[in-house]
């Protein structure tokens, strides 16, 4: 059920759970200080109970009231990239009213999203919003209100529809607990080069961490997967000879395939517009699942070393059935 911002505010104050739009993906949100509401998020998503939730704030000034001492460079990053598609893992001031959201951890991931409607909501309420991506655990994230409704519609108290998420992939997560090193725990639209450029006058090392799964206990599970089994093939030459095979790939790669009535081609967009490929990726998976076929074949591609290219590669790798 779609709801207005006024109704959303009321539901949140009563301890309800609603879907919220962000520029990355939709989230399912509750008052980060309300233990019962937080538990409901875990039930709704069927999320492993040790997997902490990102907390969303209207401003860094608000977030700071929840934080312990953090490295100086954090303010430079915050000024440069927020509101925006990036999140920061930082020390929590203890005791904390949001430790149900962090699952007892003394560290919290904070995010100041760049979405007008959500910022309006965050400004109206007096607490931060704990919000993981709006999807059943293990599945790709929702990037439209319709996708949220299809997956979780009956389980939540409403959806604040803010249109399609413009970035389309989850935020970059930066581990900022160390004073001279930043680890990128999850690649996203803000990349290593952006961070290095912002901190060019500081002596800070920026590293690509192995992955968030190595930092967070409850995230060592399947991620971003469609219901359809997707198998990777090296080139169009490996398309299996079967009736009604679905082949997924960039438009440029699909063009190389001779027309064949037994094949359904599923384009992810053009190599010349990776931002659009990213913004459409989960919506395409949703369309793929709607076809209700058991399997599909993804033509392997090097998406390059740009921030968005790396983020696309990361999500596609997680999606594959092996
Ligand atoms: O773009 C985004 O970040 C979206 C939107 C809704 O803001 N949110 C999102 O949340 O992607 P989620 O829960 O799907 O992914 C957050 C990741 C998870 O892997 C979780 O384990 C990790 O961040 N995480 C959250 N809080 C943490 C904490 N306190 N310590 C370590 N890892 C944490
Ligand atoms: Mg998620």
Short mmCIF file of C-alpha atoms and ligand atoms in Angstrom, two decimals:
data_model
loop_
_atom_site.label_atom_id
_atom_site.label_comp_id
_atom_site.label_asym_id
_atom_site.label_seq_id
_atom_site.Cartn_x
_atom_site.Cartn_y
_atom_site.Cartn_z
CA UNK A 1 0.00 0.00 0.00
CA UNK A 2 1.41 3.36 -1.01
CA UNK A 3 1.38 5.95 1.77
CA UNK A 4 1.96 9.68 2.10
CA UNK A 5 4.83 11.19 4.04
CA UNK A 6 2.42 12.20 6.81
CA UNK A 7 1.12 8.65 7.19
CA UNK A 8 4.70 7.32 6.99
CA UNK A 9 5.68 9.59 9.88
CA UNK A 10 2.75 8.42 12.01
CA UNK A 11 3.49 4.73 11.34
CA UNK A 12 7.16 5.17 12.25
CA UNK A 13 6.28 6.90 15.55
CA UNK A 14 3.99 3.97 16.36
CA UNK A 15 6.85 1.51 15.81
CA UNK A 16 5.76 0.35 12.35
CA UNK A 17 7.88 -0.80 9.42
CA UNK A 18 7.65 0.89 6.02
CA UNK A 19 9.54 0.85 2.74
CA UNK A 20 11.46 4.02 1.93
CA UNK A 21 13.00 5.21 -1.33
CA UNK A 22 16.69 6.04 -1.52
CA UNK A 23 18.92 6.94 -4.44
CA UNK A 24 20.65 3.53 -4.21
CA UNK A 25 17.89 0.99 -3.53
CA UNK A 26 14.67 0.94 -1.49
CA UNK A 27 15.02 0.18 2.21
CA UNK A 28 12.64 -1.21 4.82
CA UNK A 29 12.79 1.17 7.68
CA UNK A 30 11.91 1.50 11.34
CA UNK A 31 12.82 3.73 14.28
CA UNK A 32 16.43 2.70 14.99
CA UNK A 33 15.84 3.18 18.72
CA UNK A 34 12.76 0.90 18.86
CA UNK A 35 13.85 -2.66 19.68
CA UNK A 36 10.52 -4.28 18.78
CA UNK A 37 10.30 -2.52 15.43
CA UNK A 38 13.87 -3.60 14.64
CA UNK A 39 13.02 -7.24 15.41
CA UNK A 40 10.13 -6.99 12.97
CA UNK A 41 12.50 -5.95 10.17
CA UNK A 42 14.46 -9.16 10.75
CA UNK A 43 11.28 -11.26 10.61
CA UNK A 44 9.99 -9.53 7.49
CA UNK A 45 13.25 -10.00 5.60
CA UNK A 46 13.97 -13.42 7.08
CA UNK A 47 17.37 -11.90 7.85
CA UNK A 48 20.00 -13.73 9.93
CA UNK A 49 19.62 -12.18 13.38
CA UNK A 50 23.32 -11.34 13.75
CA UNK A 51 23.40 -9.16 10.62
CA UNK A 52 23.37 -5.46 11.68
CA UNK A 53 21.35 -2.70 10.00
CA UNK A 54 22.60 0.53 8.41
CA UNK A 55 21.23 3.63 10.15
CA UNK A 56 20.02 6.59 8.09
CA UNK A 57 20.30 10.18 9.31
CA UNK A 58 19.12 13.56 8.12
CA UNK A 59 22.58 15.08 8.59
CA UNK A 60 26.04 14.25 9.87
CA UNK A 61 25.37 16.62 12.77
CA UNK A 62 22.54 14.29 13.83
CA UNK A 63 24.67 11.17 13.29
CA UNK A 64 27.52 12.64 15.38
CA UNK A 65 25.37 12.62 18.51
CA UNK A 66 25.49 8.79 18.30
CA UNK A 67 29.23 8.48 17.58
CA UNK A 68 32.38 8.01 19.58
CA UNK A 69 35.66 9.64 18.47
CA UNK A 70 36.33 9.02 14.76
CA UNK A 71 39.26 9.78 12.44
CA UNK A 72 39.56 13.37 11.18
CA UNK A 73 39.33 12.44 7.49
CA UNK A 74 35.70 11.34 7.99
CA UNK A 75 34.48 14.94 7.94
CA UNK A 76 36.26 15.56 4.61
CA UNK A 77 34.51 12.56 3.08
CA UNK A 78 31.16 13.53 4.58
CA UNK A 79 31.46 17.07 3.21
CA UNK A 80 32.42 15.82 -0.24
CA UNK A 81 30.07 12.87 -0.73
CA UNK A 82 26.97 13.32 1.44
CA UNK A 83 24.11 13.36 1.10
CA UNK A 84 24.98 10.56 -1.31
CA UNK A 85 25.43 6.85 -2.07
CA UNK A 86 28.10 6.09 0.53
CA UNK A 87 28.02 4.69 4.09
CA UNK A 88 30.59 4.88 6.90
CA UNK A 89 31.43 2.24 9.51
CA UNK A 90 32.26 4.20 12.67
CA UNK A 91 32.54 3.73 16.45
CA UNK A 92 29.30 4.04 18.39
CA UNK A 93 29.06 6.04 21.60
CA UNK A 94 28.10 3.59 24.36
CA UNK A 95 25.68 2.89 25.85
CA UNK A 96 23.57 3.45 22.75
CA UNK A 97 19.85 3.57 22.03
CA UNK A 98 20.51 2.07 18.57
CA UNK A 99 22.32 -1.10 19.61
CA UNK A 100 19.36 -3.29 18.61
CA UNK A 101 20.05 -2.07 15.06
CA UNK A 102 23.80 -2.81 15.29
CA UNK A 103 23.03 -6.21 16.91
CA UNK A 104 25.05 -5.26 19.94
CA UNK A 105 28.07 -4.12 17.97
CA UNK A 106 30.00 -1.10 19.25
CA UNK A 107 30.24 0.10 15.63
CA UNK A 108 27.53 1.47 13.40
CA UNK A 109 27.20 2.05 9.68
CA UNK A 110 25.76 5.50 9.06
CA UNK A 111 24.32 6.85 5.84
CA UNK A 112 22.97 10.26 4.79
CA UNK A 113 20.97 9.48 1.64
CA UNK A 114 20.44 11.79 -1.32
CA UNK A 115 16.71 11.50 -1.89
CA UNK A 116 14.47 14.53 -1.48
CA UNK A 117 11.41 12.68 -0.15
CA UNK A 118 13.42 10.56 2.28
CA UNK A 119 15.36 13.58 3.57
CA UNK A 120 12.02 15.31 4.15
CA UNK A 121 10.87 12.30 6.18
CA UNK A 122 14.14 12.09 8.13
CA UNK A 123 13.79 15.76 8.99
CA UNK A 124 10.24 15.27 10.32
CA UNK A 125 11.18 12.50 12.76
CA UNK A 126 13.34 12.70 15.89
CA UNK A 127 15.16 9.36 15.46
CA UNK A 128 17.38 7.74 12.83
CA UNK A 129 15.95 5.06 10.55
CA UNK A 130 17.45 1.60 10.59
CA UNK A 131 16.95 0.34 7.05
CA UNK A 132 18.41 -2.65 5.24
CA UNK A 133 17.62 -3.08 1.57
CA UNK A 134 13.95 -3.86 0.90
CA UNK A 135 14.14 -7.48 -0.18
CA UNK A 136 13.76 -10.93 1.26
CA UNK A 137 17.19 -11.97 2.50
CA UNK A 138 19.33 -13.44 -0.28
CA UNK A 139 17.46 -11.74 -3.11
CA UNK A 140 18.42 -8.71 -5.21
CA UNK A 141 17.31 -5.37 -3.78
CA UNK A 142 14.18 -3.53 -4.86
CA UNK A 143 14.69 -0.32 -6.84
CA UNK A 144 11.02 0.61 -7.39
CA UNK A 145 7.93 0.70 -5.18
CA UNK A 146 6.40 -2.03 -7.39
CA UNK A 147 9.32 -4.36 -6.72
CA UNK A 148 8.93 -3.80 -2.96
CA UNK A 149 5.20 -4.49 -3.14
CA UNK A 150 5.74 -7.70 -5.09
CA UNK A 151 8.29 -9.04 -2.60
CA UNK A 152 7.23 -7.66 0.81
CA UNK A 153 3.96 -5.78 0.20
CA UNK A 154 1.80 -7.85 2.53
CA UNK A 155 4.30 -7.90 5.38
CA UNK A 156 5.00 -4.19 5.79
CA UNK A 157 2.88 -1.23 6.88
CA UNK A 158 3.21 0.75 3.66
CA UNK A 159 5.50 1.98 0.90
CA UNK A 160 6.63 5.56 0.48
CA UNK A 161 6.93 5.76 -3.31
CA UNK A 162 9.79 8.00 -4.38
CA UNK A 163 10.14 6.75 -7.95
CA UNK A 164 12.86 4.47 -9.31
CA UNK A 165 16.19 4.58 -7.45
CA UNK A 166 18.61 6.54 -9.63
CA UNK A 167 21.85 4.74 -8.73
CA UNK A 168 20.27 1.28 -8.56
CA UNK A 169 23.02 -0.49 -6.58
CA UNK A 170 23.60 -0.36 -2.81
CA UNK A 171 25.86 2.31 -1.29
CA UNK A 172 29.64 2.05 -1.13
CA UNK A 173 30.56 1.01 2.43
CA UNK A 174 33.74 2.50 3.91
CA UNK A 175 35.33 1.09 7.02
CA UNK A 176 36.54 4.27 8.72
CA UNK A 177 37.57 2.81 12.07
CA UNK A 178 41.28 3.14 11.37
CA UNK A 179 42.95 6.58 11.48
CA UNK A 180 45.31 5.97 8.56
CA UNK A 181 43.49 3.44 6.40
CA UNK A 182 40.05 3.23 4.77
CA UNK A 183 38.80 -0.12 3.61
CA UNK A 184 36.09 -0.32 0.95
CA UNK A 185 33.85 -3.08 2.29
CA UNK A 186 31.28 -2.93 -0.51
CA UNK A 187 31.88 -1.31 -3.92
CA UNK A 188 29.31 1.23 -5.09
CA UNK A 189 28.95 4.43 -7.08
CA UNK A 190 31.61 6.25 -5.03
CA UNK A 191 34.93 4.54 -5.78
CA UNK A 192 38.53 4.33 -4.64
CA UNK A 193 39.68 7.12 -6.98
CA UNK A 194 36.95 9.48 -5.73
CA UNK A 195 38.05 8.88 -2.14
CA UNK A 196 41.74 9.21 -2.94
CA UNK A 197 41.09 12.46 -4.76
CA UNK A 198 39.08 13.84 -1.83
CA UNK A 199 41.88 12.90 0.60
CA UNK A 200 44.75 13.85 -1.73
CA UNK A 201 46.33 16.11 0.90
CA UNK A 202 46.07 13.51 3.66
CA UNK A 203 48.23 10.51 4.20
CA UNK A 204 45.53 7.85 4.16
CA UNK A 205 45.70 4.46 2.49
CA UNK A 206 42.54 3.37 0.64
CA UNK A 207 42.17 -0.37 0.09
CA UNK A 208 39.61 -2.65 -1.50
CA UNK A 209 38.73 -5.08 1.30
CA UNK A 210 38.02 -8.69 0.44
CA UNK A 211 34.30 -8.08 0.96
CA UNK A 212 31.73 -7.16 3.57
CA UNK A 213 31.27 -10.87 4.26
CA UNK A 214 34.67 -10.87 6.00
CA UNK A 215 33.71 -8.05 8.34
CA UNK A 216 30.10 -8.69 9.25
CA UNK A 217 29.11 -12.01 10.80
CA UNK A 218 25.54 -12.20 9.49
CA UNK A 219 26.32 -11.25 5.91
CA UNK A 220 28.14 -14.46 4.99
CA UNK A 221 25.18 -15.67 3.01
CA UNK A 222 23.86 -15.64 -0.51
CA UNK A 223 23.19 -12.16 -1.86
CA UNK A 224 21.49 -10.30 -4.70
CA UNK A 225 20.19 -13.49 -6.37
CA UNK A 226 17.26 -13.76 -8.77
CA UNK A 227 14.91 -16.76 -8.51
CA UNK A 228 16.05 -17.75 -12.01
CA UNK A 229 19.35 -19.65 -11.98
CA UNK A 230 21.87 -17.57 -13.94
CA UNK A 231 24.93 -19.35 -15.33
CA UNK A 232 27.86 -17.47 -16.77
CA UNK A 233 29.19 -18.33 -20.23
CA UNK A 234 32.46 -17.01 -21.68
CA UNK A 235 31.01 -15.92 -25.03
CA UNK A 236 27.97 -16.28 -27.28
CA UNK A 237 29.61 -19.44 -28.65
CA UNK A 238 28.77 -21.28 -25.43
CA UNK A 239 24.99 -20.73 -25.56
CA UNK A 240 23.51 -24.18 -24.97
CA UNK A 241 21.35 -25.55 -27.76
CA UNK A 242 18.01 -25.71 -26.01
CA UNK A 243 14.52 -24.53 -26.68
CA UNK A 244 13.76 -21.02 -25.44
CA UNK A 245 17.09 -20.26 -23.81
CA UNK A 246 17.44 -16.84 -22.26
CA UNK A 247 20.70 -15.03 -22.89
CA UNK A 248 21.62 -12.01 -20.77
CA UNK A 249 24.33 -9.58 -21.77
CA UNK A 250 25.32 -6.12 -22.84
CA UNK A 251 23.60 -4.91 -26.01
CA UNK A 252 26.96 -4.95 -27.84
CA UNK A 253 27.46 -8.66 -27.04
CA UNK A 254 23.91 -9.66 -27.86
CA UNK A 255 24.28 -8.04 -31.28
CA UNK A 256 26.87 -10.68 -32.18
CA UNK A 257 24.32 -13.47 -31.81
CA UNK A 258 22.74 -14.59 -35.10
CA UNK A 259 18.96 -14.36 -34.92
CA UNK A 260 17.39 -17.58 -33.69
CA UNK A 261 13.75 -18.03 -32.77
CA UNK A 262 14.73 -20.37 -29.94
CA UNK A 263 16.65 -17.66 -28.11
CA UNK A 264 15.30 -14.82 -26.02
CA UNK A 265 17.81 -12.01 -25.65
CA UNK A 266 17.82 -9.98 -22.48
CA UNK A 267 19.84 -6.78 -22.71
CA UNK A 268 21.43 -5.14 -19.65
CA UNK A 269 22.03 -1.95 -21.63
CA UNK A 270 25.06 -0.51 -23.40
CA UNK A 271 28.75 -0.62 -22.50
CA UNK A 272 28.73 3.12 -23.20
CA UNK A 273 26.39 3.82 -20.30
CA UNK A 274 27.35 1.77 -17.27
CA UNK A 275 25.49 4.13 -14.92
CA UNK A 276 22.29 3.09 -16.69
CA UNK A 277 23.27 -0.59 -16.62
CA UNK A 278 23.68 -0.23 -12.83
CA UNK A 279 20.44 1.66 -12.35
CA UNK A 280 18.49 -0.96 -14.31
CA UNK A 281 20.26 -4.13 -13.11
CA UNK A 282 17.89 -5.22 -10.33
CA UNK A 283 14.83 -4.15 -12.32
CA UNK A 284 16.06 -6.41 -15.13
CA UNK A 285 16.39 -9.30 -12.66
CA UNK A 286 12.80 -8.63 -11.59
CA UNK A 287 11.68 -8.76 -15.24
CA UNK A 288 13.72 -11.94 -15.71
CA UNK A 289 12.03 -13.62 -12.74
CA UNK A 290 8.62 -12.63 -14.12
CA UNK A 291 9.34 -14.79 -17.17
CA UNK A 292 9.35 -17.80 -14.82
CA UNK A 293 12.03 -19.78 -16.61
CA UNK A 294 14.32 -22.01 -14.63
CA UNK A 295 17.63 -20.80 -16.02
CA UNK A 296 19.37 -18.13 -18.04
CA UNK A 297 22.88 -17.55 -19.42
CA UNK A 298 24.94 -14.46 -18.80
CA UNK A 299 27.65 -13.55 -21.29
CA UNK A 300 30.80 -12.73 -19.32
CA UNK A 301 32.03 -9.17 -19.57
CA UNK A 302 34.82 -7.02 -18.22
CA UNK A 303 33.08 -3.95 -16.82
CA UNK A 304 36.40 -2.19 -16.22
CA UNK A 305 37.83 -0.40 -13.23
CA UNK A 306 35.50 2.56 -12.81
CA UNK A 307 33.62 2.65 -9.49
CA UNK A 308 30.33 1.70 -11.14
CA UNK A 309 32.01 -0.96 -13.32
CA UNK A 310 33.46 -2.63 -10.21
CA UNK A 311 30.11 -2.43 -8.42
CA UNK A 312 28.32 -4.09 -11.35
CA UNK A 313 30.94 -6.88 -11.49
CA UNK A 314 30.60 -7.44 -7.75
CA UNK A 315 26.79 -7.78 -7.85
CA UNK A 316 26.80 -10.01 -10.96
CA UNK A 317 29.36 -12.33 -9.35
CA UNK A 318 27.13 -12.72 -6.31
CA UNK A 319 24.07 -13.40 -8.48
CA UNK A 320 25.49 -16.33 -10.40
CA UNK A 321 24.47 -19.91 -9.77
CA UNK A 322 27.49 -22.14 -9.98
O1 LIG B 1 22.39 1.63 -0.23
C1 LIG B 1 22.29 1.07 0.87
O2 LIG B 1 23.24 1.00 1.67
C2 LIG B 1 20.93 0.46 1.23
C3 LIG B 1 19.91 1.59 1.39
C4 LIG B 1 18.56 1.12 1.83
O3 LIG B 1 20.44 2.56 2.25
N1 LIG B 1 21.01 -0.36 2.39
C5 LIG B 1 21.63 -1.59 2.37
O4 LIG B 1 21.53 -2.29 3.58
O5 LIG B 1 22.19 -2.04 1.40
P1 LIG B 1 21.85 -3.85 3.67
O6 LIG B 1 21.50 -4.23 5.05
O7 LIG B 1 21.21 -4.57 2.58
O8 LIG B 1 23.42 -3.90 3.55
C6 LIG B 1 24.22 -3.36 4.57
C7 LIG B 1 25.46 -4.13 4.78
C8 LIG B 1 25.20 -5.57 5.21
O9 LIG B 1 26.14 -6.41 4.57
C9 LIG B 1 25.47 -5.54 6.72
O10 LIG B 1 25.98 -6.77 7.17
C10 LIG B 1 26.51 -4.44 6.84
O11 LIG B 1 26.20 -3.51 5.84
N2 LIG B 1 26.44 -3.74 8.14
C11 LIG B 1 25.44 -2.95 8.61
N3 LIG B 1 25.73 -2.46 9.84
C12 LIG B 1 26.95 -2.95 10.16
C13 LIG B 1 27.80 -2.82 11.33
N4 LIG B 1 27.43 -2.10 12.38
N5 LIG B 1 28.99 -3.46 11.29
C14 LIG B 1 29.38 -4.19 10.22
N6 LIG B 1 28.62 -4.36 9.10
C15 LIG B 1 27.42 -3.76 9.08
MG1 LIG B 2 20.86 -6.01 1.25
#
